[in-house]
PDB file of C-alpha atoms in Angstrom:
ATOM      1  CA  MET M   1     118.520 108.507 111.204  1.00 55.00           C
ATOM      2  CA  ALA M   2     119.430 111.799 112.855  1.00 67.00           C
ATOM      3  CA  ALA M   3     118.256 115.051 111.299  1.00 66.00           C
ATOM      4  CA  ASP M   4     120.760 116.976 109.165  1.00 64.00           C
ATOM      5  CA  GLY M   5     123.511 118.502 111.283  1.00 80.00           C
ATOM      6  CA  CYS M   6     122.398 116.544 114.356  1.00 95.00           C
ATOM      7  CA  VAL M   7     123.796 113.619 116.311  1.00 98.00           C
ATOM      8  CA  ARG M   8     121.442 110.889 117.489  1.00 98.00           C
ATOM      9  CA  ILE M   9     121.876 109.675 121.062  1.00 98.00           C
ATOM     10  CA  SER M  10     120.069 107.168 123.258  1.00 98.00           C
ATOM     11  CA  VAL M  11     119.302 107.218 126.978  1.00 98.00           C
ATOM     12  CA  GLY M  12     118.807 104.012 128.936  1.00 98.00           C
ATOM     13  CA  GLN M  13     116.470 103.720 131.911  1.00 98.00           C
ATOM     14  CA  MET M  14     117.250 100.786 134.202  1.00 98.00           C
ATOM     15  CA  CYS M  15     116.127  99.064 137.383  1.00 98.00           C
ATOM     16  CA  VAL M  16     119.451  97.801 138.682  1.00 98.00           C
ATOM     17  CA  THR M  17     119.776  95.250 141.496  1.00 97.00           C
ATOM     18  CA  ASN M  18     122.687  93.556 143.260  1.00 97.00           C
ATOM     19  CA  ASN M  19     122.945  91.014 140.417  1.00 97.00           C
ATOM     20  CA  VAL M  20     125.965  92.286 138.491  1.00 97.00           C
ATOM     21  CA  GLU M  21     125.686  89.736 135.672  1.00 97.00           C
ATOM     22  CA  GLU M  22     122.070  90.625 135.002  1.00 98.00           C
ATOM     23  CA  ASN M  23     122.859  94.347 135.070  1.00 98.00           C
ATOM     24  CA  ILE M  24     125.790  94.022 132.658  1.00 98.00           C
ATOM     25  CA  HIS M  25     123.623  92.037 130.250  1.00 98.00           C
ATOM     26  CA  HIS M  26     120.996  94.788 130.443  1.00 98.00           C
ATOM     27  CA  CYS M  27     123.657  97.386 129.576  1.00 98.00           C
ATOM     28  CA  ASP M  28     124.684  95.244 126.617  1.00 98.00           C
ATOM     29  CA  ARG M  29     121.088  94.912 125.375  1.00 98.00           C
ATOM     30  CA  LEU M  30     120.553  98.664 125.622  1.00 98.00           C
ATOM     31  CA  ALA M  31     123.794  99.297 123.741  1.00 98.00           C
ATOM     32  CA  SER M  32     122.773  96.915 120.953  1.00 98.00           C
ATOM     33  CA  GLU M  33     119.395  98.606 120.654  1.00 98.00           C
ATOM     34  CA  ALA M  34     120.959 102.073 120.662  1.00 98.00           C
ATOM     35  CA  SER M  35     123.403 101.083 117.937  1.00 98.00           C
ATOM     36  CA  SER M  36     120.599  99.578 115.857  1.00 97.00           C
ATOM     37  CA  CYS M  37     118.635 102.844 115.906  1.00 96.00           C
ATOM     38  CA  GLY M  38     121.614 104.837 114.677  1.00 97.00           C
ATOM     39  CA  SER M  39     122.784 106.407 117.921  1.00 98.00           C
ATOM     40  CA  SER M  40     126.392 107.483 118.333  1.00 98.00           C
ATOM     41  CA  MET M  41     126.270 107.416 122.127  1.00 98.00           C
ATOM     42  CA  LEU M  42     124.349 105.703 124.923  1.00 98.00           C
ATOM     43  CA  PHE M  43     123.835 107.308 128.338  1.00 98.00           C
ATOM     44  CA  LEU M  44     123.283 105.038 131.346  1.00 98.00           C
ATOM     45  CA  PRO M  45     122.114 106.041 134.840  1.00 98.00           C
ATOM     46  CA  GLU M  46     123.910 106.243 138.155  1.00 98.00           C
ATOM     47  CA  CYS M  47     124.607 102.799 139.684  1.00 97.00           C
ATOM     48  CA  ALA M  48     124.511 101.303 136.195  1.00 98.00           C
ATOM     49  CA  VAL M  49     125.987  97.941 137.170  1.00 98.00           C
ATOM     50  CA  PHE M  50     125.158  97.501 140.862  1.00 98.00           C
ATOM     51  CA  MET M  51     122.776  98.627 143.592  1.00 97.00           C
ATOM     52  CA  GLY M  52     123.114  96.763 146.863  1.00 94.00           C
ATOM     53  CA  LYS M  53     120.772  96.425 149.787  1.00 93.00           C
ATOM     54  CA  LYS M  54     123.522  97.614 152.145  1.00 92.00           C
ATOM     55  CA  TYR M  55     126.301 100.116 151.545  1.00 91.00           C
ATOM     56  CA  THR M  56     128.844  97.490 152.602  1.00 95.00           C
ATOM     57  CA  GLU M  57     127.939  95.542 149.464  1.00 96.00           C
ATOM     58  CA  SER M  58     128.967  98.491 147.289  1.00 96.00           C
ATOM     59  CA  VAL M  59     132.280  98.783 149.124  1.00 97.00           C
ATOM     60  CA  ALA M  60     132.924  95.060 148.784  1.00 97.00           C
ATOM     61  CA  MET M  61     132.294  94.921 145.030  1.00 97.00           C
ATOM     62  CA  ALA M  62     134.103  98.165 144.098  1.00 98.00           C
ATOM     63  CA  GLU M  63     136.901  97.892 141.533  1.00 98.00           C
ATOM     64  CA  PRO M  64     139.512 100.219 140.018  1.00 98.00           C
ATOM     65  CA  LEU M  65     138.690 101.656 136.620  1.00 98.00           C
ATOM     66  CA  ASP M  66     141.212  99.311 135.009  1.00 98.00           C
ATOM     67  CA  GLY M  67     139.525  96.298 136.599  1.00 98.00           C
ATOM     68  CA  PRO M  68     137.544  93.491 134.923  1.00 98.00           C
ATOM     69  CA  LEU M  69     134.089  95.003 135.451  1.00 98.00           C
ATOM     70  CA  MET M  70     134.925  98.239 133.669  1.00 98.00           C
ATOM     71  CA  GLY M  71     136.709  96.109 131.089  1.00 98.00           C
ATOM     72  CA  ARG M  72     133.399  94.426 130.281  1.00 98.00           C
ATOM     73  CA  LEU M  73     131.717  97.795 129.787  1.00 98.00           C
ATOM     74  CA  ARG M  74     134.558  98.858 127.510  1.00 98.00           C
ATOM     75  CA  ASP M  75     133.936  95.701 125.501  1.00 98.00           C
ATOM     76  CA  VAL M  76     130.238  96.643 125.226  1.00 98.00           C
ATOM     77  CA  SER M  77     131.222  99.998 123.700  1.00 98.00           C
ATOM     78  CA  LYS M  78     133.687  98.482 121.273  1.00 98.00           C
ATOM     79  CA  LYS M  79     131.386  95.661 120.175  1.00 97.00           C
ATOM     80  CA  ASN M  80     128.573  98.087 119.403  1.00 98.00           C
ATOM     81  CA  ASN M  81     130.792 100.867 117.960  1.00 98.00           C
ATOM     82  CA  LEU M  82     129.150 103.176 120.473  1.00 98.00           C
ATOM     83  CA  TRP M  83     130.298 105.836 122.920  1.00 98.00           C
ATOM     84  CA  LEU M  84     129.072 105.040 126.423  1.00 98.00           C
ATOM     85  CA  SER M  85     128.363 107.200 129.471  1.00 98.00           C
ATOM     86  CA  VAL M  86     128.389 105.039 132.603  1.00 98.00           C
ATOM     87  CA  GLY M  87     126.572 107.408 134.926  1.00 97.00           C
ATOM     88  CA  GLY M  88     127.819 106.016 138.212  1.00 97.00           C
ATOM     89  CA  PHE M  89     130.355 103.245 138.853  1.00 98.00           C
ATOM     90  CA  GLN M  90     131.552 101.969 142.221  1.00 98.00           C
ATOM     91  CA  GLU M  91     135.260 102.816 141.905  1.00 98.00           C
ATOM     92  CA  ALA M  92     137.653 101.450 144.512  1.00 98.00           C
ATOM     93  CA  CYS M  93     139.036 104.154 146.791  1.00 96.00           C
ATOM     94  CA  ASP M  94     142.300 104.593 148.691  1.00 93.00           C
ATOM     95  CA  GLU M  95     140.348 105.304 151.896  1.00 95.00           C
ATOM     96  CA  GLN M  96     139.378 102.132 153.726  1.00 94.00           C
ATOM     97  CA  GLY M  97     135.666 101.400 153.793  1.00 95.00           C
ATOM     98  CA  LYS M  98     134.818 103.936 151.069  1.00 97.00           C
ATOM     99  CA  ILE M  99     134.372 104.139 147.311  1.00 98.00           C
ATOM    100  CA  TYR M 100     134.121 106.851 144.676  1.00 98.00           C
ATOM    101  CA  ASN M 101     130.841 107.287 142.821  1.00 98.00           C
ATOM    102  CA  THR M 102     132.406 107.771 139.407  1.00 98.00           C
ATOM    103  CA  HIS M 103     130.889 108.859 136.094  1.00 98.00           C
ATOM    104  CA  VAL M 104     132.892 107.372 133.232  1.00 98.00           C
ATOM    105  CA  ILE M 105     132.936 108.112 129.489  1.00 98.00           C
ATOM    106  CA  ILE M 106     134.099 105.352 127.123  1.00 98.00           C
ATOM    107  CA  ASP M 107     134.633 105.924 123.404  1.00 98.00           C
ATOM    108  CA  ASN M 108     133.549 103.626 120.589  1.00 98.00           C
ATOM    109  CA  GLU M 109     136.941 101.896 120.561  1.00 98.00           C
ATOM    110  CA  GLY M 110     136.614 100.955 124.218  1.00 98.00           C
ATOM    111  CA  ALA M 111     138.987 103.584 125.607  1.00 98.00           C
ATOM    112  CA  LEU M 112     138.174 105.334 128.873  1.00 98.00           C
ATOM    113  CA  VAL M 113     138.360 109.002 127.901  1.00 98.00           C
ATOM    114  CA  ALA M 114     136.966 110.856 130.956  1.00 98.00           C
ATOM    115  CA  ARG M 115     135.998 110.337 134.576  1.00 98.00           C
ATOM    116  CA  TYR M 116     134.272 112.456 137.193  1.00 98.00           C
ATOM    117  CA  ARG M 117     134.001 111.529 140.868  1.00 98.00           C
ATOM    118  CA  LYS M 118     130.773 112.792 142.405  1.00 98.00           C
ATOM    119  CA  MET M 119     131.381 115.864 144.564  1.00 98.00           C
ATOM    120  CA  HIS M 120     128.096 116.408 146.398  1.00 97.00           C
ATOM    121  CA  LEU M 121     127.131 113.447 148.559  1.00 96.00           C
ATOM    122  CA  PHE M 122     123.489 112.686 149.334  1.00 89.00           C
ATOM    123  CA  ASP M 123     122.769 112.516 153.064  1.00 89.00           C
ATOM    124  CA  VAL M 124     119.052 112.709 153.830  1.00 78.00           C
ATOM    125  CA  ASP M 125     116.686 111.480 156.530  1.00 77.00           C
ATOM    126  CA  LEU M 126     112.957 111.620 155.753  1.00 70.00           C
ATOM    127  CA  PRO M 127     111.327 109.413 158.383  1.00 73.00           C
ATOM    128  CA  ASP M 128     107.810 110.377 157.316  1.00 73.00           C
ATOM    129  CA  LYS M 129     108.639 109.121 153.798  1.00 64.00           C
ATOM    130  CA  GLY M 130     110.563 106.077 154.957  1.00 65.00           C
ATOM    131  CA  VAL M 131     113.738 107.350 153.262  1.00 65.00           C
ATOM    132  CA  THR M 132     117.130 107.434 154.955  1.00 71.00           C
ATOM    133  CA  LEU M 133     120.271 107.593 152.817  1.00 76.00           C
ATOM    134  CA  THR M 134     123.766 108.547 153.993  1.00 87.00           C
ATOM    135  CA  GLU M 135     126.108 108.417 151.031  1.00 91.00           C
ATOM    136  CA  SER M 136     129.006 109.986 152.943  1.00 93.00           C
ATOM    137  CA  LEU M 137     129.234 106.867 155.164  1.00 92.00           C
ATOM    138  CA  PHE M 138     130.773 104.908 152.311  1.00 96.00           C
ATOM    139  CA  THR M 139     131.644 107.398 149.561  1.00 97.00           C
ATOM    140  CA  LYS M 140     134.561 109.795 149.273  1.00 97.00           C
ATOM    141  CA  ALA M 141     133.750 113.074 147.531  1.00 97.00           C
ATOM    142  CA  GLY M 142     135.584 113.959 144.342  1.00 98.00           C
ATOM    143  CA  GLU M 143     137.481 117.205 143.928  1.00 97.00           C
ATOM    144  CA  GLU M 144     137.731 117.866 140.176  1.00 98.00           C
ATOM    145  CA  LEU M 145     135.228 118.776 137.478  1.00 98.00           C
ATOM    146  CA  ALA M 146     135.402 117.135 134.075  1.00 98.00           C
ATOM    147  CA  VAL M 147     134.391 117.878 130.502  1.00 98.00           C
ATOM    148  CA  CYS M 148     134.911 115.673 127.487  1.00 98.00           C
ATOM    149  CA  PRO M 149     134.673 116.128 123.705  1.00 98.00           C
ATOM    150  CA  SER M 150     132.367 113.566 122.096  1.00 98.00           C
ATOM    151  CA  PRO M 151     130.288 113.003 118.951  1.00 97.00           C
ATOM    152  CA  ALA M 152     127.411 114.768 120.762  1.00 98.00           C
ATOM    153  CA  GLY M 153     129.462 117.859 121.652  1.00 98.00           C
ATOM    154  CA  CYS M 154     131.443 118.909 124.704  1.00 98.00           C
ATOM    155  CA  LEU M 155     130.016 116.957 127.645  1.00 98.00           C
ATOM    156  CA  GLY M 156     129.930 118.316 131.190  1.00 98.00           C
ATOM    157  CA  LEU M 157     129.885 115.463 133.700  1.00 98.00           C
ATOM    158  CA  SER M 158     127.982 115.267 136.985  1.00 98.00           C
ATOM    159  CA  VAL M 159     126.055 112.731 139.075  1.00 98.00           C
ATOM    160  CA  CYS M 160     122.581 112.857 140.653  1.00 97.00           C
ATOM    161  CA  TYR M 161     122.621 115.093 143.784  1.00 97.00           C
ATOM    162  CA  ASP M 162     125.007 117.486 142.013  1.00 98.00           C
ATOM    163  CA  LEU M 163     121.856 118.660 140.223  1.00 98.00           C
ATOM    164  CA  ARG M 164     120.907 120.804 143.232  1.00 98.00           C
ATOM    165  CA  PHE M 165     124.099 122.895 143.054  1.00 98.00           C
ATOM    166  CA  PRO M 166     123.859 125.206 140.034  1.00 98.00           C
ATOM    167  CA  TYR M 167     127.320 126.741 140.454  1.00 97.00           C
ATOM    168  CA  LEU M 168     128.822 123.427 139.300  1.00 98.00           C
ATOM    169  CA  TYR M 169     126.974 123.663 135.982  1.00 98.00           C
ATOM    170  CA  GLN M 170     127.802 127.359 135.594  1.00 97.00           C
ATOM    171  CA  LYS M 171     131.474 126.425 135.792  1.00 97.00           C
ATOM    172  CA  LEU M 172     131.099 123.538 133.370  1.00 98.00           C
ATOM    173  CA  ARG M 173     129.372 125.807 130.848  1.00 98.00           C
ATOM    174  CA  TYR M 174     131.106 129.161 131.185  1.00 97.00           C
ATOM    175  CA  ASP M 175     134.605 128.159 132.263  1.00 97.00           C
ATOM    176  CA  MET M 176     134.977 124.733 130.643  1.00 98.00           C
ATOM    177  CA  GLY M 177     132.886 124.988 127.472  1.00 98.00           C
ATOM    178  CA  ALA M 178     130.199 122.364 128.045  1.00 98.00           C
ATOM    179  CA  GLU M 179     127.482 122.172 125.378  1.00 98.00           C
ATOM    180  CA  VAL M 180     125.694 119.158 126.874  1.00 98.00           C
ATOM    181  CA  LEU M 181     125.268 118.540 130.607  1.00 99.00           C
ATOM    182  CA  LEU M 182     125.025 114.952 131.815  1.00 99.00           C
ATOM    183  CA  ILE M 183     123.010 114.317 134.987  1.00 98.00           C
ATOM    184  CA  PRO M 184     122.650 110.540 135.500  1.00 98.00           C
ATOM    185  CA  ALA M 185     120.724 109.728 138.654  1.00 98.00           C
ATOM    186  CA  ALA M 186     118.874 107.385 140.974  1.00 97.00           C
ATOM    187  CA  PHE M 187     116.460 109.946 142.454  1.00 96.00           C
ATOM    188  CA  THR M 188     114.138 108.753 145.195  1.00 92.00           C
ATOM    189  CA  VAL M 189     110.418 108.841 144.453  1.00 95.00           C
ATOM    190  CA  PRO M 190     109.536 111.689 146.902  1.00 91.00           C
ATOM    191  CA  THR M 191     112.326 114.010 145.720  1.00 92.00           C
ATOM    192  CA  GLY M 192     111.870 112.985 142.102  1.00 97.00           C
ATOM    193  CA  ARG M 193     108.172 113.776 142.115  1.00 97.00           C
ATOM    194  CA  ALA M 194     108.810 117.169 143.739  1.00 96.00           C
ATOM    195  CA  HIS M 195     111.953 118.441 142.034  1.00 98.00           C
ATOM    196  CA  TRP M 196     113.452 116.265 139.267  1.00 98.00           C
ATOM    197  CA  GLU M 197     112.021 117.840 136.113  1.00 98.00           C
ATOM    198  CA  VAL M 198     111.989 121.434 137.304  1.00 98.00           C
ATOM    199  CA  LEU M 199     115.653 121.277 138.337  1.00 98.00           C
ATOM    200  CA  LEU M 200     116.720 119.636 135.071  1.00 98.00           C
ATOM    201  CA  ARG M 201     114.913 122.237 132.999  1.00 98.00           C
ATOM    202  CA  ALA M 202     116.377 125.041 135.107  1.00 98.00           C
ATOM    203  CA  ARG M 203     119.921 123.753 134.539  1.00 98.00           C
ATOM    204  CA  ALA M 204     119.299 123.654 130.778  1.00 98.00           C
ATOM    205  CA  ILE M 205     117.804 127.146 130.641  1.00 98.00           C
ATOM    206  CA  GLU M 206     120.373 128.902 132.814  1.00 97.00           C
ATOM    207  CA  THR M 207     123.344 127.367 130.970  1.00 98.00           C
ATOM    208  CA  GLN M 208     121.810 127.259 127.470  1.00 98.00           C
ATOM    209  CA  THR M 209     122.882 123.654 127.040  1.00 98.00           C
ATOM    210  CA  TYR M 210     121.271 120.316 126.365  1.00 98.00           C
ATOM    211  CA  VAL M 211     120.670 118.230 129.476  1.00 99.00           C
ATOM    212  CA  ILE M 212     120.752 114.444 129.259  1.00 99.00           C
ATOM    213  CA  ALA M 213     119.451 112.740 132.394  1.00 98.00           C
ATOM    214  CA  ALA M 214     119.537 108.930 132.461  1.00 98.00           C
ATOM    215  CA  ALA M 215     117.636 107.607 135.465  1.00 98.00           C
ATOM    216  CA  GLN M 216     117.029 104.536 137.538  1.00 98.00           C
ATOM    217  CA  TRP M 217     113.383 103.506 137.834  1.00 98.00           C
ATOM    218  CA  GLY M 218     111.362 101.138 140.004  1.00 97.00           C
ATOM    219  CA  ARG M 219     111.930  99.016 143.087  1.00 97.00           C
ATOM    220  CA  HIS M 220     115.503  97.761 143.413  1.00 97.00           C
ATOM    221  CA  HIS M 221     114.837  96.009 146.728  1.00 94.00           C
ATOM    222  CA  GLU M 222     112.488  96.353 149.665  1.00 91.00           C
ATOM    223  CA  LYS M 223     114.145  99.557 150.913  1.00 87.00           C
ATOM    224  CA  ARG M 224     114.876 101.405 147.668  1.00 91.00           C
ATOM    225  CA  GLU M 225     112.711 102.711 144.840  1.00 96.00           C
ATOM    226  CA  SER M 226     113.698 105.208 142.126  1.00 97.00           C
ATOM    227  CA  TRP M 227     111.645 107.812 140.275  1.00 98.00           C
ATOM    228  CA  GLY M 228     112.652 107.221 136.660  1.00 98.00           C
ATOM    229  CA  HIS M 229     111.604 109.908 134.150  1.00 98.00           C
ATOM    230  CA  SER M 230     114.789 109.826 132.065  1.00 98.00           C
ATOM    231  CA  MET M 231     114.873 112.960 129.934  1.00 98.00           C
ATOM    232  CA  VAL M 232     116.583 114.892 127.182  1.00 98.00           C
ATOM    233  CA  ILE M 233     116.053 118.663 127.434  1.00 98.00           C
ATOM    234  CA  ASP M 234     117.092 121.237 124.843  1.00 98.00           C
ATOM    235  CA  PRO M 235     118.831 124.590 125.515  1.00 98.00           C
ATOM    236  CA  MET M 236     115.473 126.387 125.683  1.00 98.00           C
ATOM    237  CA  GLY M 237     114.276 124.073 128.449  1.00 98.00           C
ATOM    238  CA  ASN M 238     111.944 121.966 126.313  1.00 98.00           C
ATOM    239  CA  VAL M 239     111.670 118.262 127.139  1.00 98.00           C
ATOM    240  CA  VAL M 240     112.325 116.593 123.791  1.00 98.00           C
ATOM    241  CA  ALA M 241     112.267 112.989 125.034  1.00 98.00           C
ATOM    242  CA  CYS M 242     111.128 111.317 128.259  1.00 98.00           C
ATOM    243  CA  LEU M 243     110.577 107.814 129.580  1.00 98.00           C
ATOM    244  CA  GLU M 244     108.445 108.219 132.677  1.00 98.00           C
ATOM    245  CA  GLU M 245     108.177 104.620 133.868  1.00 98.00           C
ATOM    246  CA  GLY M 246     109.575 101.210 133.039  1.00 98.00           C
ATOM    247  CA  THR M 247     112.958 100.200 131.713  1.00 98.00           C
ATOM    248  CA  GLY M 248     114.002 100.853 128.155  1.00 98.00           C
ATOM    249  CA  LEU M 249     115.422 103.373 125.749  1.00 98.00           C
ATOM    250  CA  ILE M 250     114.622 106.838 124.460  1.00 98.00           C
ATOM    251  CA  THR M 251     116.359 108.552 121.554  1.00 98.00           C
ATOM    252  CA  ALA M 252     116.860 112.190 120.627  1.00 98.00           C
ATOM    253  CA  ASP M 253     118.832 114.280 118.165  1.00 98.00           C
ATOM    254  CA  ILE M 254     121.386 116.697 119.602  1.00 98.00           C
ATOM    255  CA  ASP M 255     121.567 119.859 117.493  1.00 98.00           C
ATOM    256  CA  LEU M 256     124.633 121.883 118.444  1.00 97.00           C
ATOM    257  CA  GLY M 257     123.453 124.553 116.016  1.00 97.00           C
ATOM    258  CA  LEU M 258     120.530 125.142 118.374  1.00 98.00           C
ATOM    259  CA  VAL M 259     122.990 125.597 121.252  1.00 98.00           C
ATOM    260  CA  ARG M 260     124.864 128.264 119.268  1.00 97.00           C
ATOM    261  CA  GLU M 261     121.650 129.935 118.128  1.00 97.00           C
ATOM    262  CA  THR M 262     120.233 130.063 121.663  1.00 98.00           C
ATOM    263  CA  ARG M 263     123.417 131.632 123.000  1.00 98.00           C
ATOM    264  CA  GLU M 264     123.630 134.160 120.174  1.00 97.00           C
ATOM    265  CA  ARG M 265     120.044 135.297 120.665  1.00 97.00           C
ATOM    266  CA  MET M 266     120.530 135.764 124.400  1.00 96.00           C
ATOM    267  CA  PRO M 267     124.264 136.265 125.054  1.00 96.00           C
ATOM    268  CA  MET M 268     124.212 135.506 128.767  1.00 95.00           C
ATOM    269  CA  ASP M 269     127.961 134.915 128.827  1.00 93.00           C
ATOM    270  CA  ALA M 270     128.487 138.603 127.978  1.00 93.00           C
ATOM    271  CA  HIS M 271     125.987 139.739 130.614  1.00 93.00           C
ATOM    272  CA  ARG M 272     127.290 137.743 133.602  1.00 92.00           C
ATOM    273  CA  ARG M 273     128.548 139.635 136.637  1.00 89.00           C
ATOM    274  CA  VAL M 274     130.536 136.985 138.464  1.00 80.00           C
ATOM    275  CA  MET M 275     131.824 139.423 141.078  1.00 68.00           C
ATOM    276  CA  VAL M 276     128.349 139.883 142.560  1.00 63.00           C
TER     277      VAL M 276
END
């Protein structure tokens, strides 16, 4: 049970493959477990239902948000009476050969209540680490930010590589009222080891919000491995829950009173000089 005045949430860590059926069943199991432990909302990572060996696989399996695959995730929410954050879904795009990497929020009645299409696309070549990823080859960048009221507060949506661009989170917090920032991801092992936690904690501290970061973990196929370390971080930058390795669930209580208290004690919104 959540503490008084708090909302309990759960964060799922997954190791998704190109087996959609297996991945959907994993989402369903995590949702059932989250509901059983009293959570109002479950947060899933980027690529929650599919991660292919080739980008052409993602393009081939992409569907519109009113398609059957998203319909199954909406059923998962409704069946478990649980809000669901699908941290990255391969949404069909109007540009041939490309998709949107879309973060979707579904309410406990199965309604799709918010979407955000990832803006910052991850193109990186690290030959010494054996990592080459070019998201822009098959993904069209989004153009609009999104916030969403929820049982856990006002959610500010983002996806993975967005984490490295703090102005996005400043806008979500100061201009759009976010109290909780969502940063679902599939960080590579080299970049995750170097930067994942420090960037998440920085985003929480500089915006005085909770950060919920659902992550992929482990080896998806012979060319792709993810860092894991799903986290919940409070507005003071403290890590209040973390699953470093393996698949599974962590839970935490979101205390919006702590968000208000943190902002009152250090009123950064009154001190900002946006013209500089």
